Amino acid sequence: MTDKKIPVSSKRYKRECRYKTGYEGRLEYRGEGRQEYRCKVAAILLLFVLTGMLAGCSGRMTQKRLLADMEENMQNVTSSANHVEVAIQMEDVLDIRNVNMALDLENTTQPPAGYAKGTAKVKIKNAQVSADLEIYQVQEDGKAVTYSRTNDSWVKETTGDSSESHLGVDGDIFRQEGKAMESFHLAKKTVKEDGKECYQMYGDVTGTELMGILGKDMVNAFHLVELPDEDAIRELKIPVIFEIYKDEMLPARILVDMSDVLNELYESYGETSKVNLYSIDLKFTDFDQVDAIEVPEEVKEAAGE
C-alpha cells in the first residue's frame, strides 16, 4: 500500500517537519522543524562565542591585574636601585631659573634604609651653581634618621615615621600607595624601556598620593625651588605615566609632569612666576643587587655626633 501524498497546501503538511537531502547534502526543513533547527544552531554558535570570550577575558591584561601581580612580586624584592632626573624651568619677569638634578638611589627593605648620590645644578640668567648631593636614610632607635650632604657639609635630621619621608620606591610603598593607580588606564600598545617590553599605564594621582609614592622631598625637588603652598599641592590632580616590565612584572619607570598643574597653582595665588617645566623621571635599574646600607662613622662624626 502506497502512502497517500499530502497536498502542499494542507495544514497537516505545514505542521509536519520533513527534510529531503539535496545533491549537495543540504538539509531543507519545513514547518515547525525549521524553528527547532535554528534554535539548536543558535545555541551551538552562542556556546562557541561564550567560550571564546571567556578564553579572551582570562588572558586579557587589565590595570588591576597588572598592579596586583607587580605588588605581589615586589613583596619578594629585598632591594632595588633607581635613577631619577628632575627637570624644572621657571620663568619670572626678570629671570629664568633652570633646575636639573640627577640622582642614583638605592634602598633595602630589611632593614629599611636608603642611599642617594648625585648632582644638582641651578642656573639663573647667566650664572650657574652646582652642588654634589649625598643622602643616607636609616633607622636609629626606632626613628627614621637622614644624613644629607651638600658639597662638603653634612647635616643630621630625624624625620619621624612619616610615610612621605622615604628615599626610593620599594614593595611596601606600592602595597600602601598602589590603590592610587587602580583607576589608571592601560595603554593599548606596549613600550620599550632599556630594550625591554613594558606595559604602560597613565592617569592622575593627588599630590598627597604622589608624596606617598616618591617621597615628599623628591616631589618638592629637595627644596631647590620655592613652591607656593605645600597643602595646596596635596590637593592637585597630577598626571603620571607608570611602566611595568612585561616579563618580570616589576616596575620599570614612573614619569611625572607637574608643569601645567603647578602653573595653574601659581596663577591662582597671583604669582608672576610661570612654570614651563616641572618633571620627575624615575627609572628602576636593578632589583635584589644592593648591599646593606650603613652610615659610615666619618659621616656621623661630620654630622656632629
XYZ file of C-alpha atoms in Angstrom:
305
model
C 0.000 0.000 0.000
C 1.486 3.336 -1.031
C 1.453 6.375 1.216
C -1.047 8.970 0.242
C 0.622 12.158 -0.843
C -0.214 15.096 1.371
C -1.107 18.257 -0.515
C 1.456 21.029 -0.082
C -1.273 23.479 0.771
C -2.695 21.340 3.573
C -2.351 22.331 7.233
C -1.004 18.889 8.059
C 1.870 19.385 5.630
C 2.765 22.686 7.204
C 2.727 21.182 10.695
C 4.971 18.277 9.818
C 8.708 18.538 9.930
C 10.250 16.846 6.922
C 13.546 17.147 5.148
C 14.972 15.972 1.923
C 18.643 15.562 1.051
C 19.724 17.521 -1.969
C 22.602 16.811 -4.293
C 24.959 18.898 -2.162
C 23.876 17.225 1.087
C 21.889 20.234 2.295
C 19.085 19.864 4.747
C 15.873 21.645 3.947
C 13.500 21.993 6.871
C 9.835 22.752 6.551
C 7.213 23.586 9.100
C 7.874 23.668 12.854
C 11.179 21.783 12.492
C 12.791 24.817 10.896
C 12.392 26.826 14.104
C 13.795 23.983 16.198
C 16.784 23.662 13.889
C 17.525 27.361 14.074
C 17.385 27.286 17.874
C 19.890 24.443 18.010
C 22.267 26.213 15.626
C 21.964 29.442 17.614
C 22.693 27.596 20.864
C 25.808 25.996 19.380
C 27.049 29.312 17.997
C 26.408 31.029 21.323
C 28.406 28.338 23.104
C 31.371 28.917 20.802
C 31.146 32.690 21.229
C 30.990 32.474 25.025
C 33.888 30.029 25.120
C 35.974 32.414 23.029
C 35.020 35.380 25.181
C 35.912 33.572 28.401
C 39.231 32.463 26.973
C 39.942 36.017 25.866
C 38.983 37.518 29.217
C 41.138 35.073 31.152
C 44.186 36.073 29.087
C 43.476 39.800 28.769
C 45.638 42.066 30.905
C 43.961 44.802 32.935
C 45.451 47.591 35.046
C 44.194 45.982 38.272
C 45.687 42.634 37.362
C 48.956 44.341 36.420
C 49.170 46.155 39.736
C 48.237 43.051 41.730
C 50.898 40.924 40.008
C 53.523 43.644 40.372
C 52.743 44.266 44.047
C 52.969 40.538 44.751
C 56.350 40.295 43.010
C 57.657 43.395 44.787
C 56.947 41.796 48.149
C 59.709 39.303 47.336
C 62.193 42.008 46.337
C 64.650 42.814 49.124
C 66.330 45.785 47.442
C 66.112 47.982 44.363
C 68.097 50.663 42.563
C 66.753 53.725 40.753
C 67.955 56.599 38.637
C 65.923 59.783 38.888
C 66.129 63.028 36.952
C 64.292 66.182 37.990
C 63.997 68.981 35.431
C 62.466 72.371 36.275
C 62.244 75.630 34.386
C 60.529 78.621 35.960
C 60.169 81.986 34.286
C 59.646 85.273 36.088
C 59.508 88.871 34.962
C 63.237 89.389 35.391
C 64.811 85.973 35.001
C 64.526 82.324 34.024
C 65.539 79.687 36.536
C 66.589 76.198 35.453
C 66.998 73.380 37.958
C 68.381 69.996 36.927
C 69.000 67.148 39.299
C 70.281 63.618 38.656
C 70.421 61.066 41.455
C 71.193 57.373 41.766
C 69.177 55.802 44.565
C 69.380 52.504 46.410
C 67.095 51.096 49.066
C 66.644 47.948 51.105
C 63.556 46.626 52.873
C 65.123 44.603 55.703
C 66.220 46.728 57.402
C 64.541 49.704 55.726
C 67.285 52.041 54.501
C 68.031 54.325 51.577
C 71.004 55.949 49.905
C 71.205 58.603 47.186
C 74.075 60.318 45.424
C 74.160 62.765 42.537
C 74.349 66.375 41.451
C 72.092 69.399 41.330
C 72.519 72.381 39.026
C 70.726 75.702 39.349
C 71.043 78.288 36.589
C 69.693 81.837 36.915
C 70.302 84.113 33.942
C 73.953 83.525 33.054
C 75.049 82.285 36.472
C 75.126 78.588 37.298
C 75.664 76.912 40.655
C 76.193 73.179 41.004
C 76.394 71.008 44.095
C 77.168 67.401 44.914
C 74.435 65.694 46.917
C 74.588 62.605 49.093
C 71.919 61.232 51.413
C 71.673 58.324 53.847
C 68.369 57.364 55.419
C 68.395 54.692 58.126
C 66.573 53.597 61.259
C 68.139 54.568 64.594
C 66.401 53.713 67.863
C 63.141 53.141 66.013
C 63.242 56.507 64.245
C 63.971 57.435 60.635
C 67.184 59.456 60.533
C 68.547 61.275 57.486
C 72.168 62.294 56.913
C 72.446 64.693 53.986
C 75.459 66.325 52.374
C 75.639 69.351 50.103
C 79.201 69.602 48.791
C 81.292 69.091 51.976
C 78.731 69.842 54.691
C 76.865 67.000 56.459
C 73.615 67.525 58.386
C 71.662 65.036 60.510
C 67.866 65.178 60.832
C 65.268 62.992 62.500
C 62.428 62.661 60.026
C 59.971 60.682 62.149
C 57.798 57.861 60.855
C 56.064 59.770 58.073
C 55.228 57.657 55.021
C 56.389 60.602 52.907
C 59.959 60.705 54.222
C 61.376 57.697 52.384
C 64.104 57.542 49.742
C 63.434 55.460 46.653
C 60.464 53.203 45.947
C 60.081 49.663 47.291
C 57.445 46.936 47.628
C 55.990 48.384 50.805
C 55.361 51.697 49.057
C 53.413 50.008 46.258
C 51.454 47.966 48.783
C 50.496 51.102 50.710
C 50.005 53.525 47.830
C 49.194 51.214 44.899
C 45.458 51.866 45.143
C 46.102 55.360 43.829
C 46.831 53.755 40.441
C 43.853 51.391 40.258
C 41.883 53.935 38.225
C 44.689 54.290 35.671
C 44.146 53.447 32.004
C 46.170 50.709 30.328
C 47.702 51.733 27.001
C 46.776 49.529 24.044
C 50.394 49.140 22.943
C 53.479 48.221 24.943
C 56.601 50.405 25.003
C 60.332 49.714 25.173
C 62.390 50.645 28.219
C 66.116 49.834 28.062
C 65.337 47.313 25.332
C 62.678 45.519 27.377
C 58.972 45.413 26.588
C 56.790 47.216 29.121
C 53.121 47.725 29.822
C 52.223 51.397 30.148
C 49.537 52.889 32.371
C 48.515 56.513 32.740
C 46.242 58.538 34.988
C 46.082 61.158 37.736
C 47.037 60.988 41.411
C 46.692 63.590 44.125
C 49.707 65.452 45.434
C 49.394 63.551 48.714
C 49.386 60.208 46.900
C 52.417 61.233 44.851
C 54.321 62.195 48.003
C 53.465 58.779 49.409
C 54.898 57.072 46.319
C 58.011 59.161 45.599
C 58.595 60.897 48.915
C 57.912 64.496 49.835
C 61.472 65.719 49.244
C 61.551 64.427 45.681
C 58.189 65.971 44.798
C 59.434 69.275 46.241
C 62.713 68.974 44.270
C 64.626 68.711 47.557
C 63.645 72.338 48.267
C 65.672 73.755 45.379
C 62.619 75.752 44.331
C 60.078 77.550 46.481
C 56.557 76.266 45.892
C 53.591 78.485 46.818
C 51.804 76.161 49.245
C 52.525 72.536 50.127
C 48.994 71.946 51.382
C 47.589 73.209 48.082
C 49.888 70.858 46.169
C 48.424 67.932 48.093
C 45.025 68.565 46.525
C 46.271 68.810 42.939
C 45.485 66.143 40.350
C 48.866 65.282 38.857
C 49.298 63.248 35.644
C 51.539 60.189 35.963
C 52.793 57.583 33.481
C 53.709 54.231 35.016
C 55.504 51.413 33.196
C 55.873 47.767 34.231
C 58.306 45.233 32.758
C 56.198 42.691 30.863
C 58.339 39.613 31.543
C 59.423 40.334 35.122
C 56.164 42.015 36.196
C 58.218 44.571 38.144
C 58.113 48.382 37.975
C 60.181 49.958 35.207
C 59.518 53.691 35.223
C 57.468 56.466 36.839
C 57.160 59.696 34.858
C 55.519 62.735 36.463
C 54.710 66.009 34.696
C 53.580 68.743 37.089
C 54.145 71.633 34.671
C 50.533 72.541 33.884
C 49.048 71.958 37.339
C 51.771 73.998 39.079
C 51.418 76.773 36.529
C 47.701 76.956 37.328
C 48.501 76.906 41.056
C 50.900 79.857 40.756
C 48.280 81.788 38.783
C 45.639 81.101 41.443
C 47.956 82.670 44.043
C 48.541 85.726 41.873
C 52.200 84.837 41.391
C 54.061 86.163 38.370
C 56.166 83.003 38.058
C 55.408 80.783 35.085
C 56.217 77.075 35.247
C 57.481 76.000 31.835
C 58.662 72.587 33.023
C 58.446 70.528 36.207
C 59.069 66.830 35.602
C 60.291 63.833 37.582
C 61.558 60.781 35.689
C 62.362 57.777 37.884
C 63.646 54.532 36.370
C 64.140 51.191 38.092
C 67.602 49.952 37.121
C 68.065 46.835 39.271
C 66.468 44.523 41.819
C 67.965 42.430 44.638
C 71.523 43.644 43.926
C 72.003 46.268 46.662
C 74.252 45.554 49.640
C 73.337 46.554 53.187
C 73.174 50.338 53.584
C 75.075 51.668 56.599
C 76.155 55.176 57.530
C 79.975 55.411 57.692
C 81.431 56.563 61.007
C 83.140 59.541 59.363
C 79.742 60.729 58.116
C 78.277 60.507 61.615
C 81.236 62.444 63.010
C 80.956 65.107 60.311
C 77.251 65.479 61.121
C 78.119 66.326 64.734
C 77.649 63.040 66.571
